[in-house]
PDB file of C-alpha atoms in Angstrom:
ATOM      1  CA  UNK A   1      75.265 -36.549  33.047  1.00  0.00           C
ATOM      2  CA  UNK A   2      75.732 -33.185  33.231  1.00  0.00           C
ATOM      3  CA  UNK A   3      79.689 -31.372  33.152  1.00  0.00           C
ATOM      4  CA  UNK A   4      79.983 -28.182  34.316  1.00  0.00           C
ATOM      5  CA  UNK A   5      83.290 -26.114  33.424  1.00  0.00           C
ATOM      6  CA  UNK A   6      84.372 -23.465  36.546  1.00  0.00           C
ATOM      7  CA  UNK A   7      85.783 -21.174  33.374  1.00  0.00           C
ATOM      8  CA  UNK A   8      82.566 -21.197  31.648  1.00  0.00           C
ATOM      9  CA  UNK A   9      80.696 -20.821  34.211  1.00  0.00           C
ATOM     10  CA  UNK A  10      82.405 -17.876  36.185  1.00  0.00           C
ATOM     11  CA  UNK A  11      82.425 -16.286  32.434  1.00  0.00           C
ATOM     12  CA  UNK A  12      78.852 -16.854  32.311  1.00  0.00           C
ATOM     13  CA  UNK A  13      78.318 -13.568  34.551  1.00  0.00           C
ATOM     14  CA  UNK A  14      79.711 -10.497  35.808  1.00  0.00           C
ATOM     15  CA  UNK A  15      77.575  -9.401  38.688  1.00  0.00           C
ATOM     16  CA  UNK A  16      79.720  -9.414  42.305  1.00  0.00           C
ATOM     17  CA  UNK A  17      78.622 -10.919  45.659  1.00  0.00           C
ATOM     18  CA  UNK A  18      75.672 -12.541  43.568  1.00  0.00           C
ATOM     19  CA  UNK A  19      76.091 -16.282  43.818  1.00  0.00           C
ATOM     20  CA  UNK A  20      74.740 -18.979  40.934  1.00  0.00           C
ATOM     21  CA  UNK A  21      73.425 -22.197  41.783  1.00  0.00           C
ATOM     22  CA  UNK A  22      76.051 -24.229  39.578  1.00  0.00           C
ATOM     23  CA  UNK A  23      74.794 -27.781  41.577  1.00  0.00           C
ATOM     24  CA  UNK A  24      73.110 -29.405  44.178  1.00  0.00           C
ATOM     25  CA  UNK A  25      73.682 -32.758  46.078  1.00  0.00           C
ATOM     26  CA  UNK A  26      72.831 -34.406  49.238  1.00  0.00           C
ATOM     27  CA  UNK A  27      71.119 -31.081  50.312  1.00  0.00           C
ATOM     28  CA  UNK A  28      74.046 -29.357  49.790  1.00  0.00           C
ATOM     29  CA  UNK A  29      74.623 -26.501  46.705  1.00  0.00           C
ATOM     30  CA  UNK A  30      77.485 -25.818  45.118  1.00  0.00           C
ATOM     31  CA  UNK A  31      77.420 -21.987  44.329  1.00  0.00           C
ATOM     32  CA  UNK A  32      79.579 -19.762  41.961  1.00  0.00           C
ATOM     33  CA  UNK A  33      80.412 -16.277  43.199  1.00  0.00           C
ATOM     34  CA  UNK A  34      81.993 -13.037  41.834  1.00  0.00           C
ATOM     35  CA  UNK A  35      83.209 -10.921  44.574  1.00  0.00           C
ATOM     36  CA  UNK A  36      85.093  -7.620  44.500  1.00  0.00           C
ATOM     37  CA  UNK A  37      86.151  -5.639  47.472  1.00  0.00           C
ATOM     38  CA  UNK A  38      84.750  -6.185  50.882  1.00  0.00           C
ATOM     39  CA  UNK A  39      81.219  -7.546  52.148  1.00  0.00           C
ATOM     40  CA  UNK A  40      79.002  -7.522  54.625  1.00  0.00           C
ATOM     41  CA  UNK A  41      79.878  -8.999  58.192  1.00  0.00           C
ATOM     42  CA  UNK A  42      77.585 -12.272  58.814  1.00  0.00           C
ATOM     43  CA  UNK A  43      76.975 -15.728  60.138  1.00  0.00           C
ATOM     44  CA  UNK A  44      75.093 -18.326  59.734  1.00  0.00           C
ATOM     45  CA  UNK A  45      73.912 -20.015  62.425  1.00  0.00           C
ATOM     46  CA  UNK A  46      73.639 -23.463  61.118  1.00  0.00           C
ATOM     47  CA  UNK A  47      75.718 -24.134  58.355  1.00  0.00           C
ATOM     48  CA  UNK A  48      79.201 -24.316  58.168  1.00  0.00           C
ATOM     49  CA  UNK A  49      80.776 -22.936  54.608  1.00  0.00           C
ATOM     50  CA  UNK A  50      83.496 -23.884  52.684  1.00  0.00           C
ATOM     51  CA  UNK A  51      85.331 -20.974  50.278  1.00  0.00           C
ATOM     52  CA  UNK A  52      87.830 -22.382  47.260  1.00  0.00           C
ATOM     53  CA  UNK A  53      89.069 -19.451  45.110  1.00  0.00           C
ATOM     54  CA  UNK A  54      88.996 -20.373  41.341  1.00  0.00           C
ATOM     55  CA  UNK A  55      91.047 -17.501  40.500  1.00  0.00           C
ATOM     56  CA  UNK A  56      92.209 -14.209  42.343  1.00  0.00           C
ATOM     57  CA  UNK A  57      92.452 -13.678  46.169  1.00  0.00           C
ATOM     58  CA  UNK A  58      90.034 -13.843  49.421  1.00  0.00           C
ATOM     59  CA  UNK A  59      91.009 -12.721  52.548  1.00  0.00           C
ATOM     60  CA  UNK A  60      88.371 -13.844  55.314  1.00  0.00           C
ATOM     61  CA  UNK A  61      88.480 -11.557  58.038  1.00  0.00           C
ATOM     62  CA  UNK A  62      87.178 -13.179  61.482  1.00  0.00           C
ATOM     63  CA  UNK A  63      86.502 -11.327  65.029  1.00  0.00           C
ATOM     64  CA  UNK A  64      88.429 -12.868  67.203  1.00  0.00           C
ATOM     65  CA  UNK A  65      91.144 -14.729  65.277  1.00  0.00           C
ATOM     66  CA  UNK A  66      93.963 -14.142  62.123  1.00  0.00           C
ATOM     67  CA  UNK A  67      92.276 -13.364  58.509  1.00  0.00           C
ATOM     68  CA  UNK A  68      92.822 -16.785  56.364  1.00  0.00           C
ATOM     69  CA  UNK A  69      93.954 -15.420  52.958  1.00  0.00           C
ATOM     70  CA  UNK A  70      93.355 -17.929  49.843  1.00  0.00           C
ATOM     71  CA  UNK A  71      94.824 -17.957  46.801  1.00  0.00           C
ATOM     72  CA  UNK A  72      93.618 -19.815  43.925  1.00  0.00           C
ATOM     73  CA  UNK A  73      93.874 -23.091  44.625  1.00  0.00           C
ATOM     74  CA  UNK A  74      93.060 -22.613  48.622  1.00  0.00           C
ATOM     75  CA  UNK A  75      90.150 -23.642  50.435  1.00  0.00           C
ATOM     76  CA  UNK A  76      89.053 -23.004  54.089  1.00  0.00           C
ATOM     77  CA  UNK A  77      86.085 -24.252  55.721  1.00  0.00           C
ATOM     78  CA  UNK A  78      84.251 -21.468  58.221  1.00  0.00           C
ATOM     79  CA  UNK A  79      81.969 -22.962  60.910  1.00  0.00           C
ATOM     80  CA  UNK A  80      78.854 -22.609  61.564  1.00  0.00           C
ATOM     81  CA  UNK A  81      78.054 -19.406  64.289  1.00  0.00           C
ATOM     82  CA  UNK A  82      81.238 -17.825  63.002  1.00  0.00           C
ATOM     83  CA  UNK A  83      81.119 -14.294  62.283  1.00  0.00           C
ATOM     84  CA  UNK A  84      83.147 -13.283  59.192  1.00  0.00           C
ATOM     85  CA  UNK A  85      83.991 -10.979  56.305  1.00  0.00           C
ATOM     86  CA  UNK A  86      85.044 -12.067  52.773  1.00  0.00           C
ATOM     87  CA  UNK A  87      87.232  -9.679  51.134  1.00  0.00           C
ATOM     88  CA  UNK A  88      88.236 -10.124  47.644  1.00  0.00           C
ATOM     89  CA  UNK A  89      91.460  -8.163  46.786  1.00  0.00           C
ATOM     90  CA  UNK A  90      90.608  -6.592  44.781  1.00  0.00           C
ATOM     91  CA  UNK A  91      88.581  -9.191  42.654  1.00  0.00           C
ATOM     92  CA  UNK A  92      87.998 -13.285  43.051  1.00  0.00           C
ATOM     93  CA  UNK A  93      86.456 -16.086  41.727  1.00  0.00           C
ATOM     94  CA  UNK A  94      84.755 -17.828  44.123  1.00  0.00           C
ATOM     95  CA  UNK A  95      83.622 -21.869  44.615  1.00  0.00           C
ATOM     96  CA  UNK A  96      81.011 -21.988  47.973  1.00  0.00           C
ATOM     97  CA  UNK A  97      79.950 -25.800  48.993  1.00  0.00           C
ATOM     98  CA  UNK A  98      77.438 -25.413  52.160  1.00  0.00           C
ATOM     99  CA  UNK A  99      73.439 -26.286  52.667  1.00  0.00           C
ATOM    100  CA  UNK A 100      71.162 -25.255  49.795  1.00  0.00           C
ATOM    101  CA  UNK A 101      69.337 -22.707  51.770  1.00  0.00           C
ATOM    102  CA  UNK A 102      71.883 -20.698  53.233  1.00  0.00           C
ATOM    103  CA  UNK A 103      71.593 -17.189  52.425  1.00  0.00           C
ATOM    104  CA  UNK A 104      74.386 -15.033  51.657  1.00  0.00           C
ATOM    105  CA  UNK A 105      74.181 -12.093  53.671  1.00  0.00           C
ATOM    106  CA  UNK A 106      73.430 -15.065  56.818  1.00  0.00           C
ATOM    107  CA  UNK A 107      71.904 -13.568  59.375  1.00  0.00           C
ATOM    108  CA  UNK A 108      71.670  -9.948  58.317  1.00  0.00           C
ATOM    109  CA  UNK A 109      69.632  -8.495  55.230  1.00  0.00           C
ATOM    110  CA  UNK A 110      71.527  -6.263  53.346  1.00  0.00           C
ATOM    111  CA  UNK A 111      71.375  -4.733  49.664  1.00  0.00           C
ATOM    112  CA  UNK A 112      73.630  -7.408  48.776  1.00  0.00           C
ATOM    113  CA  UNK A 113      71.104 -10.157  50.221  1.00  0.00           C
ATOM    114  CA  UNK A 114      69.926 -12.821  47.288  1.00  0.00           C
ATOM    115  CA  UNK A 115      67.179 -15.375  48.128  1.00  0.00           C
ATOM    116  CA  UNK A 116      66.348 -16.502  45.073  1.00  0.00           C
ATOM    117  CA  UNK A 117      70.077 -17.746  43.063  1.00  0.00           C
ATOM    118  CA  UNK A 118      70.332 -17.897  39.515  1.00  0.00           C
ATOM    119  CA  UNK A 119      70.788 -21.360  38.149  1.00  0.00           C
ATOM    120  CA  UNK A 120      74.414 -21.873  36.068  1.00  0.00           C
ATOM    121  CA  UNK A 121      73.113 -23.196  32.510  1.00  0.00           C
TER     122      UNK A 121
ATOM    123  CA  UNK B   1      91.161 -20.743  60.703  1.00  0.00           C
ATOM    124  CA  UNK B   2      92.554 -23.975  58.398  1.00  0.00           C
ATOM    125  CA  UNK B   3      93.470 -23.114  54.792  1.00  0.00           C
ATOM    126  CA  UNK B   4      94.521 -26.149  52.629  1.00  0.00           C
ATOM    127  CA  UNK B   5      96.072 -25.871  49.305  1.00  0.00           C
ATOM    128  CA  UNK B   6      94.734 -28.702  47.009  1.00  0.00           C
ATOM    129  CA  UNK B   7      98.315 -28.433  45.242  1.00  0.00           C
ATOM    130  CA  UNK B   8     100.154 -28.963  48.415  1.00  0.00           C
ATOM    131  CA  UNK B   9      97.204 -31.526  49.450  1.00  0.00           C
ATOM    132  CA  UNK B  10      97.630 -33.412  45.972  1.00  0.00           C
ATOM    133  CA  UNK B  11     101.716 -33.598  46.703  1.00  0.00           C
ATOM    134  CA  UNK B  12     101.459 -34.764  49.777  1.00  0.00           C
ATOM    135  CA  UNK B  13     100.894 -38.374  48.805  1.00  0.00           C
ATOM    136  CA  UNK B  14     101.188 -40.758  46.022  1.00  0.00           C
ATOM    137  CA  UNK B  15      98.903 -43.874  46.221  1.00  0.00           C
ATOM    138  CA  UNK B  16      95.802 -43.889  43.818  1.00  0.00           C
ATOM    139  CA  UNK B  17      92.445 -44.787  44.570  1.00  0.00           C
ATOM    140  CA  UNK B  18      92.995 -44.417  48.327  1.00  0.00           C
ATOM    141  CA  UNK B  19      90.783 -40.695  49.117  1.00  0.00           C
ATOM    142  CA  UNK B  20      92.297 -38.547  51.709  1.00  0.00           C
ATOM    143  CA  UNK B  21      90.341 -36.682  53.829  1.00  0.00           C
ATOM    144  CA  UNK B  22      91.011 -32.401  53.201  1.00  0.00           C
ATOM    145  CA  UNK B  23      88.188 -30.976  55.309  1.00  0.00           C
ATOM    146  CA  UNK B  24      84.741 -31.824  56.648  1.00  0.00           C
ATOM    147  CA  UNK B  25      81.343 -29.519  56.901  1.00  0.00           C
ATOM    148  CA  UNK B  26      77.716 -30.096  57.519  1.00  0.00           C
ATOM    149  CA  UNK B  27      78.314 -33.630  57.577  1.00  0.00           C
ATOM    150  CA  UNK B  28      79.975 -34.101  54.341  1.00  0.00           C
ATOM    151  CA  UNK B  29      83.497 -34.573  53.162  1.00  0.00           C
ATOM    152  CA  UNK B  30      85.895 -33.039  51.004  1.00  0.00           C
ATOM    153  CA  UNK B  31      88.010 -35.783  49.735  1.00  0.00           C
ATOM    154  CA  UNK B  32      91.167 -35.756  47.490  1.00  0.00           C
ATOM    155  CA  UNK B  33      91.848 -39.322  45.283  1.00  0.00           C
ATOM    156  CA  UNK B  34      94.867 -39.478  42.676  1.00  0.00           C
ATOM    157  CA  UNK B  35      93.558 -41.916  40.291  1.00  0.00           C
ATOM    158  CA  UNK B  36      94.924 -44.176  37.949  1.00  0.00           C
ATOM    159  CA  UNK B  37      93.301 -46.479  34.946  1.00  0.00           C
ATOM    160  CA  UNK B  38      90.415 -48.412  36.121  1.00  0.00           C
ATOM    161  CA  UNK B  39      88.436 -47.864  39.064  1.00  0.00           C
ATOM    162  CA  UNK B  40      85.950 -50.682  40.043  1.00  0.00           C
ATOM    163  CA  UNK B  41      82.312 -50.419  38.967  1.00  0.00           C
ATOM    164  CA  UNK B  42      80.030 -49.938  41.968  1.00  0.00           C
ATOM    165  CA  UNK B  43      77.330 -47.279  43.228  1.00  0.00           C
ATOM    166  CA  UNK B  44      76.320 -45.539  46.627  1.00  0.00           C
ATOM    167  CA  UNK B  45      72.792 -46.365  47.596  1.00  0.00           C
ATOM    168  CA  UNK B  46      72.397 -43.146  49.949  1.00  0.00           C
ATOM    169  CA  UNK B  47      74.769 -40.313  48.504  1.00  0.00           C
ATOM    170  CA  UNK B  48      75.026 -37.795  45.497  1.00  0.00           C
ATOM    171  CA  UNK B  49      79.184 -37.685  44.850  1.00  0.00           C
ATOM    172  CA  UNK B  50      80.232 -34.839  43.539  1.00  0.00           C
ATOM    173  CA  UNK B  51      83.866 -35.023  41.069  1.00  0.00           C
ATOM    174  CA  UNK B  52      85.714 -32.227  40.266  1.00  0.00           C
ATOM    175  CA  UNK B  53      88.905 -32.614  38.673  1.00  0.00           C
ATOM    176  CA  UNK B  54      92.091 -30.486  39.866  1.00  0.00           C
ATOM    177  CA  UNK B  55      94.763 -32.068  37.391  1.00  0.00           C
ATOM    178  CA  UNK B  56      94.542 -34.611  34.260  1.00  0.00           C
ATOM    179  CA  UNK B  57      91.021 -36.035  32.720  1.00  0.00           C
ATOM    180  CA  UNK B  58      88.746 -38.153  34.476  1.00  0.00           C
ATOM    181  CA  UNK B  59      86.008 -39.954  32.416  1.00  0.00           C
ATOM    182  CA  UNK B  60      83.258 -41.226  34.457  1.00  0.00           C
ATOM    183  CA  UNK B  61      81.676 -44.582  32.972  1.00  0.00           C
ATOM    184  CA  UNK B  62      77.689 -45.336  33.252  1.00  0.00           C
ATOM    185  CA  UNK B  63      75.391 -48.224  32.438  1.00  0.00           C
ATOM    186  CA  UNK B  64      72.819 -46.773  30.205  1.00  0.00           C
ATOM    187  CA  UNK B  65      74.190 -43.296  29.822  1.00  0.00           C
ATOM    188  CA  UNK B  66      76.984 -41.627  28.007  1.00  0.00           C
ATOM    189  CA  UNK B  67      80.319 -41.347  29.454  1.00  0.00           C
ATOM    190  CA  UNK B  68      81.172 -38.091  31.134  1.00  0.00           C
ATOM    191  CA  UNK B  69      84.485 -36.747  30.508  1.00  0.00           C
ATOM    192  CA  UNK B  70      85.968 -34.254  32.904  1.00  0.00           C
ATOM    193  CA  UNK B  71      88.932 -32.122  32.227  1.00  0.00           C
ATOM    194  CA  UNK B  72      90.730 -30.052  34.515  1.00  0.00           C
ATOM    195  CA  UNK B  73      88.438 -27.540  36.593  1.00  0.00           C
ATOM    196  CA  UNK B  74      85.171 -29.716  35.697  1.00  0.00           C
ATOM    197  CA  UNK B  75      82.970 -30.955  38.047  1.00  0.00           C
ATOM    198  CA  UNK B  76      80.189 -33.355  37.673  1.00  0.00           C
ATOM    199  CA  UNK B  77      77.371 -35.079  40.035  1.00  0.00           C
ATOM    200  CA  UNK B  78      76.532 -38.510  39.958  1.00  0.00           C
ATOM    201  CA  UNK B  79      73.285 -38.988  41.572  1.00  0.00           C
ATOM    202  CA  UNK B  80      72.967 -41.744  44.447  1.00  0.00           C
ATOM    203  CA  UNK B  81      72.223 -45.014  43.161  1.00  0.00           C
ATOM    204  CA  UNK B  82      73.755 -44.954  39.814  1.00  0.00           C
ATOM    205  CA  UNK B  83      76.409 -47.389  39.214  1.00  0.00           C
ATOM    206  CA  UNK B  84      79.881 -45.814  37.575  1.00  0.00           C
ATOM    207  CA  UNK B  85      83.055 -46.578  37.442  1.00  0.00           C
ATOM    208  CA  UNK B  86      85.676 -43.619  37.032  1.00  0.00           C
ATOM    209  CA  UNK B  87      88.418 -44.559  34.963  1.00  0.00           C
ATOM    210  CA  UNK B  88      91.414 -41.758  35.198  1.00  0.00           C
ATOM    211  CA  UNK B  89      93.257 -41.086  31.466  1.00  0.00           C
ATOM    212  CA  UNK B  90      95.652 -42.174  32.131  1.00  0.00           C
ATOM    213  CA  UNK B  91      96.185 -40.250  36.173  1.00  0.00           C
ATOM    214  CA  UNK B  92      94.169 -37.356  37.416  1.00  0.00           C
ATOM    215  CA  UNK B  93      93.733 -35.714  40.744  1.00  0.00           C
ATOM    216  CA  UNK B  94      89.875 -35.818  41.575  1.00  0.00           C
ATOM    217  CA  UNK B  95      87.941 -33.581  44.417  1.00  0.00           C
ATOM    218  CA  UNK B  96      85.732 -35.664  46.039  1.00  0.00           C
ATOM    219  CA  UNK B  97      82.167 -33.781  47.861  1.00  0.00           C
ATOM    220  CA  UNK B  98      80.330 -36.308  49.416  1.00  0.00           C
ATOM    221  CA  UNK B  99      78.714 -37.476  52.542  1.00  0.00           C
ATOM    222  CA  UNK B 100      81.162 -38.499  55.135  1.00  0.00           C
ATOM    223  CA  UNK B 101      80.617 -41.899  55.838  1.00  0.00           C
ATOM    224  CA  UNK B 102      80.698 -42.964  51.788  1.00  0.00           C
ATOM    225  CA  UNK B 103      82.664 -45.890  51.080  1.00  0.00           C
ATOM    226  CA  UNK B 104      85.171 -45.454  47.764  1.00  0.00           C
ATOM    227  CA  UNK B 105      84.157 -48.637  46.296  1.00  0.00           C
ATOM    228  CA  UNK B 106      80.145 -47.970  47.537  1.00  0.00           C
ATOM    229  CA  UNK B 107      78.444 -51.153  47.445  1.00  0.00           C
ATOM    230  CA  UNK B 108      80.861 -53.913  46.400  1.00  0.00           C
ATOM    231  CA  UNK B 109      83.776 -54.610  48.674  1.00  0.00           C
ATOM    232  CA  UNK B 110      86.904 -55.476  46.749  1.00  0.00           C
ATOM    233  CA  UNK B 111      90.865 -54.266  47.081  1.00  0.00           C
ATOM    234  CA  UNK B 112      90.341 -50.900  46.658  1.00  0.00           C
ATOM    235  CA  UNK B 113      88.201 -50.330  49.752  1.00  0.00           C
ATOM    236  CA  UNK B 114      89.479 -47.654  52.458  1.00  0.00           C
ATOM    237  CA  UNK B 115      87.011 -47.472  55.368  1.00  0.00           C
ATOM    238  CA  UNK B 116      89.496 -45.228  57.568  1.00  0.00           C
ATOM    239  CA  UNK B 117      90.957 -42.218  55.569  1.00  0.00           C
ATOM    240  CA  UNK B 118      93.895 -40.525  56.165  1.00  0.00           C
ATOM    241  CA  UNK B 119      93.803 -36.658  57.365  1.00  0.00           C
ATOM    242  CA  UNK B 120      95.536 -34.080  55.165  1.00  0.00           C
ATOM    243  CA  UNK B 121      97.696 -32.897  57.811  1.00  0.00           C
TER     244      UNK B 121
END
């Protein structure tokens, strides 16, 4: 059975707002991210998404309602149809749990858009 | 927007083996279990479970496999339909990812079995 270590794995790569495949289950992916600064507003229309920082800070900024801020350690769950901004301040280490297909960039296509994620060895 | 801090989470209760429910998205569970010694051998027919372990070393025990040993910030998945039996050395605190509706003792029925979690509050 395969063990994955978050500290391996995040050292693994480098590249920001790029996320790794680091499991799947029950349709679901978990997915590795580094992020740095602020991204691109999205949503996605039918998947809810669940951010745990590994390591630095995320600030979620929403449209109608407070930021959530995380800390390592933290974990908020964004629903589906909710339009939102991660900003990592100023870096973060990022655990994502939501559908296998959902895109990054949701329902815009951006430079920072990846369709194809790297697998974690 | 719900933030939950698996530190607070973890203190928030003591009893082992008894998975409280942190958060739910795209019809699966996050679930938090303190563990202790021996868990009871058993499977889920219908449901990948991912483990992740936030504090102390979990080793997961399999029939024709090798054990898996998780420290602190290592996850594994054991695929649906493979017996185990997760056997905490000696405590850990375990993140459960999982389809909702799966049982803590799967298919066998014995002391251990919570069908109504508690809510993190």
């Amino acid at each position: 059975m395969e063990t994955v270590s978050l500290t391996e794995a995040f050292d693994s790569f480098d590249e920001t707002w790029s996320p790794r495949l680091a499991g799947e289950l029950n349709g679901q992916a978990v997915k590795l991210a580094k992020a740095d600064g602020e991204f691109v507003w999205h949503q996605h229309e039918a998947a809810d998404e669940l951010f745990l920082v590994n390591a630095g800070r995320l600030r979620i900024e929403f449209r109608d309602e407070a930021d959530a801020v995380l800390e390592a350690g933290e974990f908020t769950i964004v629903p589906r149809g909710t339009e939102h901004r991660p900003v990592a301040e100023p870096e973060a280490e990022i655990l994502l749990f939501e559908p296998s297909e959902t895109r990054n960039t949701g329902d815009v296509e951006t430079d920072e858009t990846v369709s194809d994620l790297e697998r974690i060895d």
